[in-house]
Coordinates of C-alpha atoms in Angstrom, one line a residue:
Chain A
M647 CA 44.0 11.2 259.3
R648 CA 45.7 12.4 256.2
V649 CA 47.9 15.5 256.6
S650 CA 49.6 17.4 253.8
F651 CA 52.3 20.0 254.5
R652 CA 55.5 21.4 252.9
L653 CA 58.6 19.7 254.3
N654 CA 61.9 21.1 253.4
G655 CA 60.6 22.6 250.2
S656 CA 58.4 19.7 248.9
V657 CA 54.9 18.8 249.7
V658 CA 54.4 15.6 251.6
E659 CA 51.2 13.8 252.4
V660 CA 51.2 11.4 255.3
D661 CA 48.8 9.4 257.4
V662 CA 49.0 10.3 261.0
E663 CA 47.2 9.3 264.2
P664 CA 45.7 12.2 266.2
H665 CA 48.0 11.5 269.1
E666 CA 51.2 11.5 267.1
T667 CA 53.5 14.5 267.5
L668 CA 55.3 16.2 264.7
L669 CA 58.5 14.7 266.2
N670 CA 57.0 11.1 266.0
V671 CA 55.9 11.6 262.4
L672 CA 59.2 13.2 261.2
R673 CA 61.3 10.5 262.8
D674 CA 59.2 7.4 262.4
R675 CA 57.1 7.9 259.3
L676 CA 59.2 10.3 257.3
K677 CA 62.6 8.9 258.5
I678 CA 64.0 12.3 259.2
K679 CA 66.5 11.4 262.0
S680 CA 68.2 14.8 262.2
V681 CA 65.3 15.7 264.6
K682 CA 66.3 14.4 268.0
Y683 CA 64.1 13.2 270.9
G684 CA 65.5 14.7 274.1
C685 CA 63.2 15.4 277.0
G686 CA 59.9 15.1 275.2
I687 CA 58.4 18.0 277.2
G688 CA 59.7 21.1 275.5
E689 CA 62.5 21.8 277.9
C690 CA 65.6 20.9 275.9
G691 CA 65.2 22.0 272.3
A692 CA 66.8 18.9 270.8
C693 CA 63.7 18.4 268.6
T694 CA 63.6 22.0 267.3
V695 CA 62.2 22.4 263.8
I696 CA 61.1 25.5 262.0
L697 CA 57.3 25.7 261.7
D698 CA 56.1 28.5 259.4
G699 CA 59.4 30.4 259.9
R700 CA 59.5 30.0 263.7
P701 CA 61.4 27.5 265.8
V702 CA 59.2 25.2 267.9
T703 CA 59.8 22.1 269.9
S704 CA 58.3 19.3 267.6
C705 CA 57.7 17.1 270.7
L706 CA 54.9 19.4 271.7
V707 CA 53.2 19.9 268.3
L708 CA 50.5 17.5 267.2
A709 CA 51.3 16.3 263.7
A710 CA 47.6 16.8 262.7
K711 CA 48.0 20.5 263.3
V712 CA 50.7 21.1 260.7
G713 CA 48.4 20.6 257.7
G714 CA 49.1 23.4 255.2
S715 CA 52.2 24.5 257.1
E716 CA 55.9 24.7 256.1
V717 CA 58.3 22.6 258.2
L718 CA 62.1 22.8 258.0
T719 CA 64.2 20.2 259.7
P720 CA 67.9 20.4 260.8
D721 CA 69.2 18.3 257.9
Y722 CA 67.7 20.7 255.4
V723 CA 69.0 23.7 257.4
A724 CA 72.5 22.2 257.3
R725 CA 72.4 22.0 253.5
T726 CA 71.6 25.7 253.0
E727 CA 74.4 28.2 252.6
L728 CA 73.7 29.8 255.9
G729 CA 73.3 26.5 257.6
R730 CA 76.7 25.4 256.3
R731 CA 78.3 28.6 257.7
I732 CA 76.7 27.9 261.1
V733 CA 78.0 24.3 261.1
D734 CA 81.5 25.5 260.0
A735 CA 81.6 28.1 262.8
M736 CA 80.6 25.4 265.3
L737 CA 83.2 23.0 264.0
E738 CA 85.9 25.6 264.1
E739 CA 85.1 26.6 267.6
G740 CA 84.8 23.1 268.9
A741 CA 81.1 23.8 269.7
I742 CA 80.1 20.1 269.2
Q743 CA 80.9 17.6 271.9
C744 CA 78.6 14.6 272.0
G745 CA 76.6 16.3 269.2
Y746 CA 73.1 15.4 270.3
C747 CA 72.0 18.9 270.9
T748 CA 73.7 20.2 267.7
P749 CA 70.8 19.9 265.3
G750 CA 68.6 21.8 267.6
F751 CA 71.1 24.6 268.2
L752 CA 71.8 24.8 264.4
T753 CA 68.1 25.1 263.7
T754 CA 67.4 27.8 266.3
I755 CA 70.5 29.8 265.3
Y756 CA 69.4 29.6 261.7
A757 CA 65.9 30.8 262.5
A758 CA 67.3 33.6 264.6
I759 CA 69.6 34.9 261.9
I760 CA 66.8 34.6 259.3
R761 CA 64.6 36.6 261.7
G762 CA 67.2 39.4 262.0
V763 CA 69.1 38.6 265.2
R764 CA 72.5 40.1 264.8
D765 CA 74.0 40.5 268.3
A766 CA 75.3 37.9 270.7
D767 CA 73.1 38.9 273.6
S768 CA 69.9 38.5 271.6
M769 CA 71.2 35.2 270.2
R770 CA 71.9 34.0 273.7
R771 CA 68.3 34.8 274.7
A772 CA 67.0 33.1 271.5
L773 CA 69.0 30.0 272.5
L774 CA 67.8 29.7 276.1
G775 CA 65.5 26.8 275.0
N776 CA 68.4 24.7 273.7
L777 CA 70.2 22.8 276.4
C778 CA 73.6 21.2 276.0
R779 CA 74.1 18.4 278.5
C780 CA 77.8 18.4 277.9
T781 CA 77.6 22.0 279.0
G782 CA 79.5 23.2 276.0
Y783 CA 78.0 26.6 276.0
V784 CA 81.2 28.6 275.9
N785 CA 82.3 27.2 272.6
I786 CA 78.7 27.4 271.2
M787 CA 78.7 31.1 272.0
K788 CA 82.2 31.5 270.5
A789 CA 80.8 30.0 267.3
V790 CA 77.8 32.3 267.5
K791 CA 80.0 35.3 267.8
R792 CA 82.3 34.2 265.0
L793 CA 79.2 33.7 262.8
L794 CA 77.6 37.0 263.7
E795 CA 80.8 38.9 262.8
D796 CA 80.7 37.0 259.5
V797 CA 77.0 37.7 258.9
R798 CA 77.3 41.4 259.7
Chain B
M343 CA 52.9 11.9 290.3
L344 CA 55.1 10.0 287.9
S345 CA 58.6 11.3 287.6
I346 CA 59.8 12.2 284.1
N347 CA 62.5 9.5 284.5
L348 CA 59.8 6.8 284.6
V349 CA 57.7 8.0 281.6
N350 CA 58.5 7.6 278.0
T351 CA 57.8 11.1 276.9
Y352 CA 58.4 10.3 273.2
R353 CA 54.8 9.2 272.6
I354 CA 51.4 10.3 273.8
P355 CA 50.2 7.0 275.4
Q356 CA 46.5 7.5 274.6
T357 CA 44.4 8.5 271.7
F358 CA 41.6 11.0 271.1
E359 CA 39.7 12.6 268.2
Y360 CA 41.2 15.8 266.8
Y361 CA 39.4 18.7 265.2
R362 CA 40.8 22.0 263.9
P363 CA 37.7 24.1 263.1
E364 CA 38.1 27.3 261.1
S365 CA 35.2 29.1 262.8
L366 CA 34.4 29.8 266.4
R367 CA 30.8 28.6 266.0
E368 CA 32.0 25.3 264.6
A369 CA 34.3 25.0 267.6
L370 CA 31.5 25.7 270.0
V371 CA 29.2 23.2 268.4
L372 CA 31.9 20.5 268.7
L373 CA 32.6 21.4 272.2
S374 CA 29.0 21.2 273.3
T375 CA 28.2 18.0 271.4
I376 CA 31.2 15.9 272.2
E377 CA 31.2 14.8 275.8
G378 CA 34.8 15.0 277.2
A379 CA 36.0 17.3 274.5
K380 CA 38.8 19.7 275.5
V381 CA 40.0 22.9 273.9
V382 CA 43.7 23.1 272.9
A383 CA 45.6 26.1 271.6
G384 CA 49.4 26.0 271.7
G385 CA 49.5 22.6 273.4
T386 CA 52.7 23.3 275.4
D387 CA 51.1 22.4 278.7
L388 CA 48.4 20.0 277.4
L389 CA 50.7 17.7 275.5
V390 CA 52.9 17.3 278.6
D391 CA 49.7 16.4 280.6
L392 CA 48.6 14.0 277.9
K393 CA 52.0 12.3 277.9
F394 CA 51.8 11.9 281.7
R395 CA 48.1 10.8 281.4
R396 CA 47.1 13.6 283.8
V397 CA 44.2 14.3 281.4
T398 CA 42.3 11.9 279.2
P399 CA 40.1 13.9 276.8
R400 CA 37.9 12.1 274.3
A401 CA 38.5 14.8 271.7
L402 CA 40.7 17.8 271.3
I403 CA 39.4 21.0 269.6
D404 CA 42.3 23.0 268.3
I405 CA 41.3 26.7 268.1
T406 CA 44.5 28.0 266.5
G407 CA 42.9 27.8 263.0
I408 CA 40.2 30.3 263.9
G409 CA 41.1 33.7 262.4
E410 CA 39.2 35.9 264.8
L411 CA 41.0 34.4 267.8
R412 CA 44.4 35.3 266.4
S413 CA 44.4 39.1 266.1
I414 CA 45.3 42.0 268.3
G415 CA 43.2 45.1 267.8
V416 CA 42.8 48.6 269.3
G417 CA 39.3 49.7 270.2
D418 CA 37.9 52.8 271.8
G419 CA 39.9 52.9 275.0
Y420 CA 41.1 49.3 275.0
V421 CA 43.3 46.7 273.4
E422 CA 41.6 43.5 272.5
I423 CA 43.8 40.3 272.3
G424 CA 42.4 37.1 270.7
S425 CA 42.9 34.1 272.9
A426 CA 44.9 32.2 270.4
V427 CA 47.5 35.0 269.9
T428 CA 50.9 33.4 270.7
I429 CA 53.2 34.7 273.5
Q430 CA 55.8 35.6 270.9
E431 CA 53.2 37.5 268.9
L432 CA 52.6 39.6 272.0
V433 CA 56.4 40.2 272.3
E434 CA 56.6 41.3 268.7
S435 CA 53.3 43.3 268.6
E436 CA 53.8 47.1 268.2
V437 CA 50.4 47.7 269.8
V438 CA 51.3 45.7 272.9
G439 CA 54.7 47.3 273.1
R440 CA 53.2 50.8 272.9
H441 CA 50.1 50.4 275.0
L442 CA 50.8 47.4 277.3
P443 CA 54.6 47.5 278.0
L444 CA 54.1 45.6 281.3
L445 CA 52.5 42.7 279.4
A446 CA 55.3 42.8 276.7
E447 CA 57.9 42.6 279.4
A448 CA 56.3 39.6 281.1
A449 CA 55.6 37.8 277.7
E450 CA 59.3 38.0 276.9
L451 CA 60.1 36.1 280.1
L452 CA 57.7 33.3 279.4
G453 CA 59.4 30.0 278.5
S454 CA 61.9 29.7 275.7
W455 CA 61.6 31.1 272.2
Q456 CA 60.3 27.7 270.9
I457 CA 57.6 27.6 273.6
R458 CA 56.6 31.2 273.1
N459 CA 56.1 30.5 269.4
L460 CA 53.5 27.8 270.3
A461 CA 52.0 28.9 273.6
T462 CA 49.0 31.3 273.6
V463 CA 47.8 34.0 276.0
G464 CA 44.5 32.3 276.2
G465 CA 46.1 29.0 277.1
N466 CA 48.3 30.7 279.7
L467 CA 45.2 32.1 281.4
C468 CA 42.9 29.1 281.0
N469 CA 45.4 26.7 282.5
A470 CA 45.1 29.0 285.5
S471 CA 48.5 28.2 286.9
P472 CA 49.2 30.6 289.9
A473 CA 52.6 31.0 288.0
A474 CA 51.1 32.1 284.7
D475 CA 53.4 34.9 283.5
T476 CA 50.8 36.9 281.5
A477 CA 48.4 37.0 284.5
P478 CA 50.0 39.5 286.8
P479 CA 50.4 42.2 284.1
L480 CA 46.9 41.6 282.8
L481 CA 45.5 41.8 286.3
A482 CA 47.4 45.1 286.8
Y483 CA 45.8 46.5 283.7
D484 CA 42.3 45.5 284.9
A485 CA 41.8 43.2 282.0
E486 CA 38.5 41.5 281.3
V487 CA 37.9 38.2 279.5
E488 CA 35.2 37.5 277.0
L489 CA 33.8 34.0 277.4
V490 CA 31.5 32.7 274.6
S491 CA 29.3 29.7 274.3
L492 CA 26.5 28.7 271.9
G493 CA 24.2 30.4 274.4
G494 CA 25.9 33.8 274.1
S495 CA 28.8 35.6 275.6
R496 CA 29.7 37.2 278.9
R497 CA 32.5 39.5 279.9
I498 CA 34.1 39.3 283.4
P499 CA 37.1 40.8 285.1
L500 CA 40.2 38.6 284.8
E501 CA 40.4 38.7 288.6
R502 CA 37.2 36.7 288.8
F503 CA 38.2 34.3 286.0
F504 CA 40.6 32.4 288.2
A505 CA 38.9 30.1 290.7
G506 CA 41.9 28.3 292.2
P507 CA 45.0 26.4 291.1
K508 CA 44.3 25.1 287.6
K509 CA 40.6 26.1 288.0
T510 CA 38.7 28.8 286.2
V511 CA 35.0 29.8 286.1
L512 CA 34.8 28.6 282.4
E513 CA 31.7 26.5 282.1
R514 CA 31.2 23.4 280.0
G515 CA 30.8 24.5 276.4
E516 CA 32.5 27.9 277.0
V517 CA 35.6 29.2 275.2
L518 CA 37.8 32.2 276.1
R519 CA 37.4 34.4 273.0
S520 CA 39.4 37.4 273.9
I521 CA 41.1 39.5 276.5
R522 CA 40.1 43.1 276.6
V523 CA 42.6 45.4 278.3
P524 CA 41.6 49.0 279.1
L525 CA 44.2 51.5 278.1
Y526 CA 46.0 52.9 281.2
R527 CA 45.4 56.6 280.7
R528 CA 48.0 58.0 283.1
R529 CA 51.7 58.5 282.4
A530 CA 53.0 55.3 283.9
G531 CA 56.1 53.4 284.9
W532 CA 56.0 49.6 284.9
S533 CA 58.0 46.6 285.9
F534 CA 57.6 42.8 285.9
I535 CA 60.0 40.8 287.9
K536 CA 60.1 37.1 287.9
I537 CA 62.2 34.8 290.1
A538 CA 62.8 31.3 288.7
R539 CA 65.3 28.5 288.7
T540 CA 66.4 29.4 285.2
S541 CA 65.3 32.4 283.3
F542 CA 62.7 30.5 281.3
D543 CA 61.4 28.2 284.0
L544 CA 58.0 28.7 285.8
A545 CA 58.1 31.5 288.4
K546 CA 58.7 30.7 292.0
V547 CA 57.5 34.3 292.6
S548 CA 56.6 37.1 290.3
A549 CA 55.5 40.7 290.7
A550 CA 54.0 43.2 288.3
V551 CA 53.8 46.9 289.1
L552 CA 52.2 49.8 287.3
L553 CA 53.0 53.2 288.9
S554 CA 51.9 56.7 288.3
L555 CA 53.2 59.7 290.4
E556 CA 52.2 63.3 290.9
G557 CA 55.3 65.1 292.0
D558 CA 56.8 62.6 294.3
T559 CA 53.5 61.3 295.6
V560 CA 52.0 58.0 294.4
A561 CA 49.0 58.9 292.4
D562 CA 48.1 55.4 291.4
V563 CA 49.8 52.1 291.9
R564 CA 48.8 48.6 290.9
I565 CA 50.5 45.5 292.2
A566 CA 49.9 42.0 291.1
L567 CA 51.7 38.8 292.1
G568 CA 52.2 35.3 290.8
S569 CA 52.9 32.0 292.5
V570 CA 52.1 33.3 296.0
A571 CA 48.5 32.4 296.3
P572 CA 46.0 29.8 294.8
T573 CA 45.6 32.2 291.9
P574 CA 47.5 35.1 290.5
V575 CA 46.4 38.1 292.7
R576 CA 46.1 41.8 292.9
A577 CA 47.3 43.4 296.2
R578 CA 44.4 45.8 296.3
A579 CA 44.5 46.7 300.0
A580 CA 48.2 47.5 299.7
E581 CA 47.5 49.6 296.6
E582 CA 44.9 51.6 298.4
S583 CA 47.1 52.3 301.4
L584 CA 50.1 53.3 299.2
T585 CA 48.1 55.8 297.1
G586 CA 48.7 59.3 298.3
T587 CA 51.9 58.5 300.1
G588 CA 55.4 59.7 299.1
F589 CA 57.2 57.3 296.8
E590 CA 60.0 56.4 299.3
E591 CA 57.5 55.9 302.1
A592 CA 55.5 53.7 299.7
V593 CA 58.5 51.6 298.9
A594 CA 59.2 51.1 302.6
L595 CA 55.6 50.2 303.4
A596 CA 54.9 48.0 300.4
P597 CA 56.6 44.7 301.5
E598 CA 54.6 44.3 304.8
L599 CA 51.3 45.4 303.2
V600 CA 51.7 43.0 300.3
A601 CA 52.7 40.2 302.7
R602 CA 49.2 40.4 304.2
E603 CA 47.5 39.8 300.9
I604 CA 49.4 36.7 299.8
A605 CA 49.4 33.0 301.0
P606 CA 52.3 31.2 299.5
I607 CA 52.8 27.5 299.9
D608 CA 55.6 24.9 299.8
D609 CA 55.8 23.0 296.5
V610 CA 58.3 21.4 294.1
R611 CA 59.6 24.8 293.0
S612 CA 60.0 26.6 296.3
T613 CA 58.9 27.1 299.9
A614 CA 56.3 29.3 301.5
W615 CA 59.0 31.1 303.5
Y616 CA 61.2 31.8 300.5
R617 CA 58.2 33.0 298.4
L618 CA 57.0 35.4 301.1
E619 CA 60.5 36.9 301.7
V620 CA 61.2 37.2 298.0
A621 CA 57.8 38.5 297.1
K622 CA 58.4 41.4 299.6
T623 CA 61.8 42.1 298.0
I624 CA 60.7 42.0 294.4
V625 CA 57.7 44.2 295.1
K626 CA 60.2 46.9 296.3
D627 CA 62.5 46.2 293.3
A628 CA 59.6 46.4 290.8
M629 CA 58.4 49.7 292.4
R630 CA 61.8 51.2 292.0
R631 CA 62.2 50.0 288.5
A632 CA 58.7 51.3 287.6
Y633 CA 59.7 54.6 289.2
E634 CA 62.8 54.9 287.1
R635 CA 60.8 54.2 284.0
F636 CA 58.2 56.7 285.0
L637 CA 60.8 59.4 285.1
R638 CA 62.3 58.3 281.8
V639 CA 58.9 58.1 280.1
G640 CA 58.3 61.7 281.2
A641 CA 61.7 62.8 279.9
A642 CA 61.1 61.4 276.5
P643 CA 60.0 63.8 273.8

């Protein structure tokens, strides 16, 4: 089936199978590799994208469902001014170890700030669905705090 | 059951037809004409089941494009929540925060932010997990569910909607349209407590309490629990015994009374023994927290 949606600011039209997830279509058909496959069952947050302004795990969204929606992926987020500031804060605090979870964290942090999250505790709760298997949470939270001081 | 380590969870290893109707009628027609069709809303449970081949539907009917299922409204003496309202929409809803704070508290503890943005209240109820986080608060509020089919509609208490683990009384061709929650008219304290491996995991045990006092006497108390029986349950006999007793006495009596009304089991998440002991403890904790809130609500201007 043919699905048309806004991807990172431009309209895309793509043929998808009903059983393909948004993660499958972004990575395999649209070649957006910033979206990572982690657990595939919505537990880890590596595949986080922003769907109509809200972060979701793209491994649990059928691609056929996003017709008419707006999707933002981590590579786009990283190119925005806010996204660059998030990445800078993460780099400065050593919040990136193996880096596999980073696009998901970046995307959730971005969505949270856009939606008005301004304190570390709320941000920590917003990030519960992003797992870092290197367990580098301390530095990720340091980056978050640095960033929030900056944003305030 | 296949372990996650033995399954490629990247793809859904089966195919099906997919429909996203814009009207409820269209959805009902599809559901009644396609043998093996299944309703999907947020998909956060269903896609996992599809990936593990636990279900093999011929068609999926996505109801999240149906406007009337996506709103929260206030009627005369009740709040009506469309079945496709997301959990995060419950968390952010002013109506829910003001009238159904117990539900708002539980919704906030359901899954991660990413999951709450997809998962719906109707999906949480229709999957009929004994651990469904929205169920104990809605049971405590005496919620009713409206089930519609091409033949008409019926409204039943949520308590009678659950038929067993993963089973509801929904008949073929029927869709959960809305959840109607009567406004709790008394000044009330509330508390939802959930014990889980991590804060966003499924509950090993959960308890919801609504409490109203006159002086220091329990005027009304509602206790509902999750993950301690084949379905989410109200502890009605306990509620009855505790009504009219002093609050401290009620807290002392509640654990043993509640223990008589639950039947926890061993499973992957916990053991029957643990669930029983923890259920007794969190019922007490939830009563105390509800009590504190009751006093604070009264103190507010």
